Every structure is written in C-alpha cells, then in structure tokens.
Amino acid sequence: MKKVVVSLGGSVLIPSLPEHRLAAYASVLRRIAGHAALSVVVGGGGEARKYIAAARDLGLDEAFADEIGIMVTRLNAMLLAGALGDAAYPVVATSQAEACAYGASGKIVVMGGITPAQTTDAVAAVLAERSGAALMVNLTSVDGIYTADPRTDPAARRLERLTPAELREIVGTGSLRAGANMVIDMVAARVIERSGIPLLVIDGRDPLHLERALLTGKYQGSLVSEGGRDPLPIA
Ligand code: UTP
C-alpha cells in the first residue's frame, strides 16, 4: 500500500470544540486505511488560537505561544486517535522518529505539532519525506491554492496545477506569527520542493472530499507536482 500523509487542519477538524468533525473524519479515515497507509497530522484549530491569544495577552513571547499551540494540536490528535479506536496506533507521536516507528504497526499514525516556529503542515511535509510517502494531502478551509487570499481579494484565482517552485513563491509573502492562518507555511513549501513529493490541497470541511480524491482521483483543489505528475487515485 502507498503511504499518504494527511495534514488535517485544526480549523477543519475542530473549528471549535462544540462543532468538531471527529466522528465523520474517523469513519472516512478508517475506510481509506484499507487502501493506503495513512499518517494524520492534526492542527490546532480555534481552541489553539484562543490559547495563543491568551499567551500574547500575558505578554509572553511567540515561541511560548507556539509551545502552547503544539500542546493543543496534540490534544486534538489524541481526540482523533480515540475516535479512530482500533484503527489508530494508540499513542500520539511526538517526534518524526516515533511517527515512523508507529507506522510499522500498520495502523493509522496520529500526531500534532513538534517544534516552534512552524505549523502542522511543515510537520506533515517532513513526515512525508521521512516516511517515503507517495502523496501529502493538505485539508484546509479553502478549496486550493489561490494567487491571493480569496477571502479578501476578489481577483484571487485558484491554481489547479502548480510546481513546487511556484508554490514557494506564493507562500513567500506570508507571515510566521503563532496561529497565523495561511494555506501552507514556508517550511512545508520548501520541504515539498526538495522532496519532490506531490501535494494535494483540498477543502476538508467535507470529509468525503478526501475519500473521493484518494480513491477516485476526483477533486476540486490544487495539485503541486513536478512535471505535471499526478499520483491520483492513490489506491
Ligand atoms: P497549526 O497552525 O498547524 O494548526 O497549529 P491550525 O492553525 O489549526 O491549522 P489550519 O489553519 O487549520 O491549517 C497551531 C499553532 O501551533 C503552533 C503554531 O503557533 C501554530 O500556529 N505550532 C504547531 C508550532 O509552533 N509548531 C508545530 O510543529 C505545530
């Protein structure tokens, strides 16, 4: 089975605790696990932003706020591992080495953040590289990579296909504050570029989008790959 690393945005999985999609994602991931070896890196979502805002209010530095964010991503990851039950490795990985080791169990590996000054997208990109994944999928709350922020710029255009170098150029304009909301961060973009692993960016607000993309190759989003390579469908 091919390996797939999924960066599951916290804003998609747990926008806030009362309105999470844990059960829906658990069912979809369990079904996909029959066709691909999955690792899922979970983001912090709205709860992480609240904790980060509280840390800033206290005058704490950005690296401290990042550490708080990492803890929330791990809490979210633990909830997902619980929702997956037997299908998941029962311990949330806290390093790339652990994630690779847990992957040998054949179960779905779940993890959150690792180190300050990056996001879980970077964690996922490095894990894709470390584990020799065939594909990384970024599940976020927009349906792909745009030429500008579609929420603020009406002229923004979705790019269906782009190269890793083009991705890096687009991402190059973003900021790196704790909790910053970008489709993908610079560290992730650079790792995607050097590893040559294709990246699919799709709207994760409906968990079925992931299943359809991986199993049928049908999606609305952006595919980042060198030379137009298309790894989909994955099964
Ligand atoms: P993410 O930025 O990855 O989660 O982590 P998110 O914002 O919920 O993801 P999206 O927007 O849905 O895609 C939350 C925060 O945790 C810290 C950062 O401050 C980040 O903004 N973090 C996370 C780290 O510092 N290092 C990590 O490895 C992961």
Tab-separated table of C-alpha atoms and ligand atoms in Angstrom:
chain	number	residue	atom	x	y	z
A	1	MET	CA	0.000	0.000	0.000
A	2	LYS	CA	1.202	3.505	-0.792
A	3	LYS	CA	1.886	5.884	2.083
A	4	VAL	CA	-0.147	9.064	2.363
A	5	VAL	CA	0.436	11.809	4.903
A	6	VAL	CA	-2.594	13.976	5.647
A	7	SER	CA	-2.276	17.418	7.196
A	8	LEU	CA	-5.691	17.766	8.781
A	9	GLY	CA	-6.188	21.435	9.618
A	10	GLY	CA	-7.485	22.088	13.098
A	11	SER	CA	-9.811	24.671	11.574
A	12	VAL	CA	-11.349	21.787	9.610
A	13	LEU	CA	-11.354	19.001	12.214
A	14	ILE	CA	-12.098	21.069	15.318
A	15	PRO	CA	-13.037	24.637	14.348
A	16	SER	CA	-14.150	24.823	17.982
A	17	LEU	CA	-14.800	22.030	20.453
A	18	PRO	CA	-18.614	22.166	20.224
A	19	GLU	CA	-18.540	21.912	16.398
A	20	HIS	CA	-15.969	19.219	15.631
A	21	ARG	CA	-15.912	16.693	12.768
A	22	LEU	CA	-14.109	13.938	14.707
A	23	ALA	CA	-16.637	11.138	14.165
A	24	ALA	CA	-17.095	11.957	10.459
A	25	TYR	CA	-13.316	12.021	9.887
A	26	ALA	CA	-12.805	8.825	11.871
A	27	SER	CA	-15.222	6.936	9.561
A	28	VAL	CA	-13.636	8.294	6.387
A	29	LEU	CA	-10.073	7.622	7.566
A	30	ARG	CA	-10.980	4.064	8.599
A	31	ARG	CA	-12.337	3.388	5.107
A	32	ILE	CA	-9.285	4.888	3.367
A	33	ALA	CA	-6.938	2.880	5.601
A	34	GLY	CA	-7.935	-0.225	3.630
A	35	HIS	CA	-6.342	1.321	0.516
A	36	ALA	CA	-3.396	3.435	1.760
A	37	ALA	CA	-1.037	3.553	4.747
A	38	LEU	CA	-2.143	6.734	6.492
A	39	SER	CA	-0.441	9.190	8.823
A	40	VAL	CA	-2.526	12.124	10.001
A	41	VAL	CA	-1.037	15.336	11.401
A	42	VAL	CA	-3.692	17.318	13.255
A	43	GLY	CA	-3.739	21.119	13.578
A	44	GLY	CA	-4.745	23.328	16.475
A	45	GLY	CA	-7.947	24.973	15.201
A	46	GLY	CA	-9.949	27.590	17.055
A	47	GLU	CA	-9.014	26.330	20.510
A	48	ALA	CA	-5.287	26.755	19.754
A	49	ARG	CA	-5.952	30.324	18.611
A	50	LYS	CA	-7.705	31.095	21.909
A	51	TYR	CA	-4.791	29.732	23.949
A	52	ILE	CA	-2.270	31.581	21.778
A	53	ALA	CA	-4.243	34.837	22.199
A	54	ALA	CA	-4.262	34.335	25.989
A	55	ALA	CA	-0.475	33.801	25.997
A	56	ARG	CA	0.011	37.018	23.991
A	57	ASP	CA	-2.287	38.944	26.348
A	58	LEU	CA	0.068	37.919	29.129
A	59	GLY	CA	2.987	39.411	27.173
A	60	LEU	CA	4.552	36.000	26.551
A	61	ASP	CA	6.839	35.570	23.545
A	62	GLU	CA	5.892	33.948	20.227
A	63	ALA	CA	7.915	30.789	20.907
A	64	PHE	CA	5.993	30.323	24.172
A	65	ALA	CA	2.727	30.810	22.277
A	66	ASP	CA	3.912	28.218	19.740
A	67	GLU	CA	4.550	25.692	22.544
A	68	ILE	CA	1.006	26.256	23.763
A	69	GLY	CA	-0.259	25.776	20.191
A	70	ILE	CA	1.666	22.493	19.932
A	71	MET	CA	0.016	21.209	23.102
A	72	VAL	CA	-3.438	21.942	21.679
A	73	THR	CA	-2.581	20.161	18.404
A	74	ARG	CA	-1.619	17.112	20.482
A	75	LEU	CA	-4.878	17.248	22.421
A	76	ASN	CA	-6.767	17.374	19.112
A	77	ALA	CA	-4.652	14.479	17.798
A	78	MET	CA	-5.451	12.460	20.908
A	79	LEU	CA	-9.170	13.008	20.371
A	80	LEU	CA	-8.844	11.799	16.777
A	81	ALA	CA	-6.826	8.731	17.842
A	82	GLY	CA	-9.579	7.963	20.370
A	83	ALA	CA	-12.293	8.384	17.743
A	84	LEU	CA	-10.394	6.029	15.391
A	85	GLY	CA	-10.213	3.354	18.079
A	86	ASP	CA	-8.518	0.134	16.928
A	87	ALA	CA	-7.710	1.591	13.508
A	88	ALA	CA	-5.150	4.004	15.021
A	89	TYR	CA	-1.866	3.462	16.799
A	90	PRO	CA	-2.989	4.250	20.347
A	91	VAL	CA	-0.252	6.767	21.203
A	92	VAL	CA	0.058	10.249	19.654
A	93	ALA	CA	3.539	10.560	18.121
A	94	THR	CA	5.582	13.470	19.471
A	95	SER	CA	8.517	13.224	17.043
A	96	GLN	CA	9.135	12.222	13.443
A	97	ALA	CA	11.065	9.148	14.606
A	98	GLU	CA	8.125	7.996	16.731
A	99	ALA	CA	5.712	8.574	13.850
A	100	CYS	CA	7.848	6.432	11.524
A	101	ALA	CA	8.167	3.705	14.145
A	102	TYR	CA	4.435	3.670	14.877
A	103	GLY	CA	3.747	3.434	11.133
A	104	ALA	CA	5.369	-0.012	11.121
A	105	SER	CA	2.349	-1.247	13.130
A	106	GLY	CA	0.179	-0.902	10.026
A	107	LYS	CA	-2.241	1.307	11.992
A	108	ILE	CA	-3.123	4.921	11.241
A	109	VAL	CA	-0.488	7.152	12.853
A	110	VAL	CA	-1.775	10.321	14.511
A	111	MET	CA	0.331	13.261	15.625
A	112	GLY	CA	0.228	17.013	16.239
A	113	GLY	CA	2.937	19.678	16.280
A	114	ILE	CA	6.571	19.152	17.190
A	115	THR	CA	8.646	22.300	17.349
A	116	PRO	CA	8.069	26.109	17.491
A	117	ALA	CA	8.073	28.489	14.524
A	118	GLN	CA	6.252	26.218	12.099
A	119	THR	CA	2.815	24.702	11.628
A	120	THR	CA	1.498	21.172	11.406
A	121	ASP	CA	1.740	21.463	7.596
A	122	ALA	CA	5.526	21.516	7.995
A	123	VAL	CA	5.356	18.532	10.345
A	124	ALA	CA	3.330	16.678	7.708
A	125	ALA	CA	5.726	17.612	4.878
A	126	VAL	CA	8.739	16.368	6.863
A	127	LEU	CA	6.901	13.183	7.814
A	128	ALA	CA	6.045	12.619	4.132
A	129	GLU	CA	9.745	12.969	3.336
A	130	ARG	CA	10.904	10.785	6.249
A	131	SER	CA	8.432	8.012	5.559
A	132	GLY	CA	8.770	7.997	1.763
A	133	ALA	CA	5.129	8.936	1.177
A	134	ALA	CA	3.651	8.878	-2.321
A	135	LEU	CA	1.497	11.920	-1.541
A	136	MET	CA	0.805	14.615	1.028
A	137	VAL	CA	-2.719	15.997	1.307
A	138	ASN	CA	-3.443	19.309	2.981
A	139	LEU	CA	-7.041	19.554	4.187
A	140	THR	CA	-7.876	23.165	4.801
A	141	SER	CA	-10.849	25.521	4.806
A	142	VAL	CA	-10.346	26.795	1.244
A	143	ASP	CA	-10.558	24.688	-1.902
A	144	GLY	CA	-6.971	25.077	-3.023
A	145	ILE	CA	-4.096	27.463	-3.524
A	146	TYR	CA	-5.028	30.906	-4.825
A	147	THR	CA	-2.962	33.653	-6.403
A	148	ALA	CA	-4.015	35.853	-3.422
A	149	ASP	CA	-6.216	35.420	-0.327
A	150	PRO	CA	-9.699	34.642	-1.749
A	151	ARG	CA	-11.348	35.870	1.479
A	152	THR	CA	-10.058	39.408	0.978
A	153	ASP	CA	-9.153	39.700	-2.722
A	154	PRO	CA	-11.993	39.256	-5.252
A	155	ALA	CA	-9.449	38.940	-8.086
A	156	ALA	CA	-7.860	35.848	-6.458
A	157	ARG	CA	-7.704	32.851	-8.813
A	158	ARG	CA	-7.435	29.160	-7.864
A	159	LEU	CA	-4.461	27.341	-9.369
A	160	GLU	CA	-5.379	23.776	-10.349
A	161	ARG	CA	-1.798	22.733	-11.075
A	162	LEU	CA	1.436	24.301	-9.952
A	163	THR	CA	5.052	23.358	-9.495
A	164	PRO	CA	6.767	23.292	-6.072
A	165	ALA	CA	8.791	26.374	-7.074
A	166	GLU	CA	5.587	28.282	-7.879
A	167	LEU	CA	4.141	27.232	-4.514
A	168	ARG	CA	7.217	28.572	-2.715
A	169	GLU	CA	6.887	31.908	-4.496
A	170	ILE	CA	3.226	32.268	-3.479
A	171	VAL	CA	3.925	31.276	0.121
A	172	GLY	CA	6.950	33.588	0.301
A	173	THR	CA	4.768	36.586	1.069
A	174	GLY	CA	3.178	35.091	4.255
A	175	SER	CA	3.890	35.868	7.923
A	176	LEU	CA	5.178	33.490	10.627
A	177	ARG	CA	3.368	34.569	13.801
A	178	ALA	CA	1.931	31.920	16.124
A	179	GLY	CA	-1.545	30.940	14.908
A	180	ALA	CA	-1.022	32.648	11.543
A	181	ASN	CA	-3.587	31.421	9.045
A	182	MET	CA	-2.036	30.509	5.685
A	183	VAL	CA	-2.921	27.665	3.359
A	184	ILE	CA	0.577	26.231	3.859
A	185	ASP	CA	3.701	27.560	5.569
A	186	MET	CA	7.118	28.277	4.069
A	187	VAL	CA	8.878	25.378	5.812
A	188	ALA	CA	6.299	22.976	4.383
A	189	ALA	CA	6.607	24.528	0.914
A	190	ARG	CA	10.408	24.129	0.966
A	191	VAL	CA	10.255	20.513	2.127
A	192	ILE	CA	7.673	19.712	-0.555
A	193	GLU	CA	10.018	21.229	-3.111
A	194	ARG	CA	13.159	19.388	-2.033
A	195	SER	CA	11.465	16.013	-1.543
A	196	GLY	CA	9.541	16.107	-4.827
A	197	ILE	CA	6.520	14.563	-3.072
A	198	PRO	CA	3.268	15.703	-4.706
A	199	LEU	CA	0.957	17.840	-2.564
A	200	LEU	CA	-2.805	17.967	-2.953
A	201	VAL	CA	-4.654	20.889	-1.332
A	202	ILE	CA	-8.410	20.436	-0.961
A	203	ASP	CA	-11.292	21.745	1.128
A	204	GLY	CA	-11.547	19.492	4.169
A	205	ARG	CA	-14.781	20.915	5.553
A	206	ASP	CA	-16.492	17.923	3.978
A	207	PRO	CA	-14.508	14.779	4.966
A	208	LEU	CA	-15.817	12.940	1.884
A	209	HIS	CA	-13.639	15.174	-0.316
A	210	LEU	CA	-10.564	13.296	0.959
A	211	GLU	CA	-12.037	9.871	0.281
A	212	ARG	CA	-13.188	10.838	-3.204
A	213	ALA	CA	-9.815	12.388	-4.118
A	214	LEU	CA	-7.741	9.430	-2.914
A	215	LEU	CA	-9.948	6.613	-4.147
A	216	THR	CA	-11.364	8.022	-7.395
A	217	GLY	CA	-8.952	10.834	-8.278
A	218	LYS	CA	-11.819	13.357	-8.440
A	219	TYR	CA	-11.382	16.597	-6.547
A	220	GLN	CA	-11.653	20.363	-6.655
A	221	GLY	CA	-8.392	21.784	-5.402
A	222	SER	CA	-4.739	22.336	-6.280
A	223	LEU	CA	-2.123	19.728	-7.136
A	224	VAL	CA	1.501	20.699	-6.593
A	225	SER	CA	3.857	18.430	-8.501
A	226	GLU	CA	6.940	18.474	-10.675
A	227	GLY	CA	6.408	17.992	-14.395
A	228	GLY	CA	2.632	17.583	-14.094
A	229	ARG	CA	2.951	14.245	-12.217
A	230	ASP	CA	-0.455	13.087	-10.977
A	231	PRO	CA	-0.426	10.408	-8.256
A	232	LEU	CA	-4.221	10.176	-8.004
A	233	PRO	CA	-6.130	7.991	-7.437
A	234	ILE	CA	-3.822	6.528	-4.835
A	235	ALA	CA	-5.257	3.029	-4.499
B	1	UTP	P1	-1.432	24.799	13.155
B	1	UTP	O1	-1.207	26.155	12.597
B	1	UTP	O2	-0.754	23.728	12.472
B	1	UTP	O3	-2.951	24.479	13.287
B	1	UTP	O4	-1.004	24.801	14.686
B	1	UTP	P2	-4.178	25.237	12.581
B	1	UTP	O5	-3.911	26.699	12.563
B	1	UTP	O6	-5.371	24.795	13.279
B	1	UTP	O7	-4.134	24.695	11.113
B	1	UTP	P3	-5.109	25.190	9.956
B	1	UTP	O8	-5.146	26.703	9.995
B	1	UTP	O9	-6.431	24.616	10.254
B	1	UTP	O10	-4.472	24.657	8.703
B	1	UTP	C1	-1.453	25.794	15.592
B	1	UTP	C2	-0.292	26.600	16.132
B	1	UTP	O11	0.578	25.752	16.910
B	1	UTP	C3	1.924	26.148	16.752
B	1	UTP	C4	1.909	27.396	15.857
B	1	UTP	O12	1.794	28.543	16.688
B	1	UTP	C5	0.625	27.198	15.064
B	1	UTP	O13	0.126	28.399	14.539
B	1	UTP	N1	2.733	25.043	16.183
B	1	UTP	C6	2.141	23.952	15.606
B	1	UTP	C7	4.123	25.094	16.269
B	1	UTP	O14	4.694	26.070	16.756
B	1	UTP	N2	4.867	24.033	15.798
B	1	UTP	C8	4.305	22.938	15.247
B	1	UTP	O15	5.046	21.985	14.864
B	1	UTP	C9	2.899	22.917	15.134
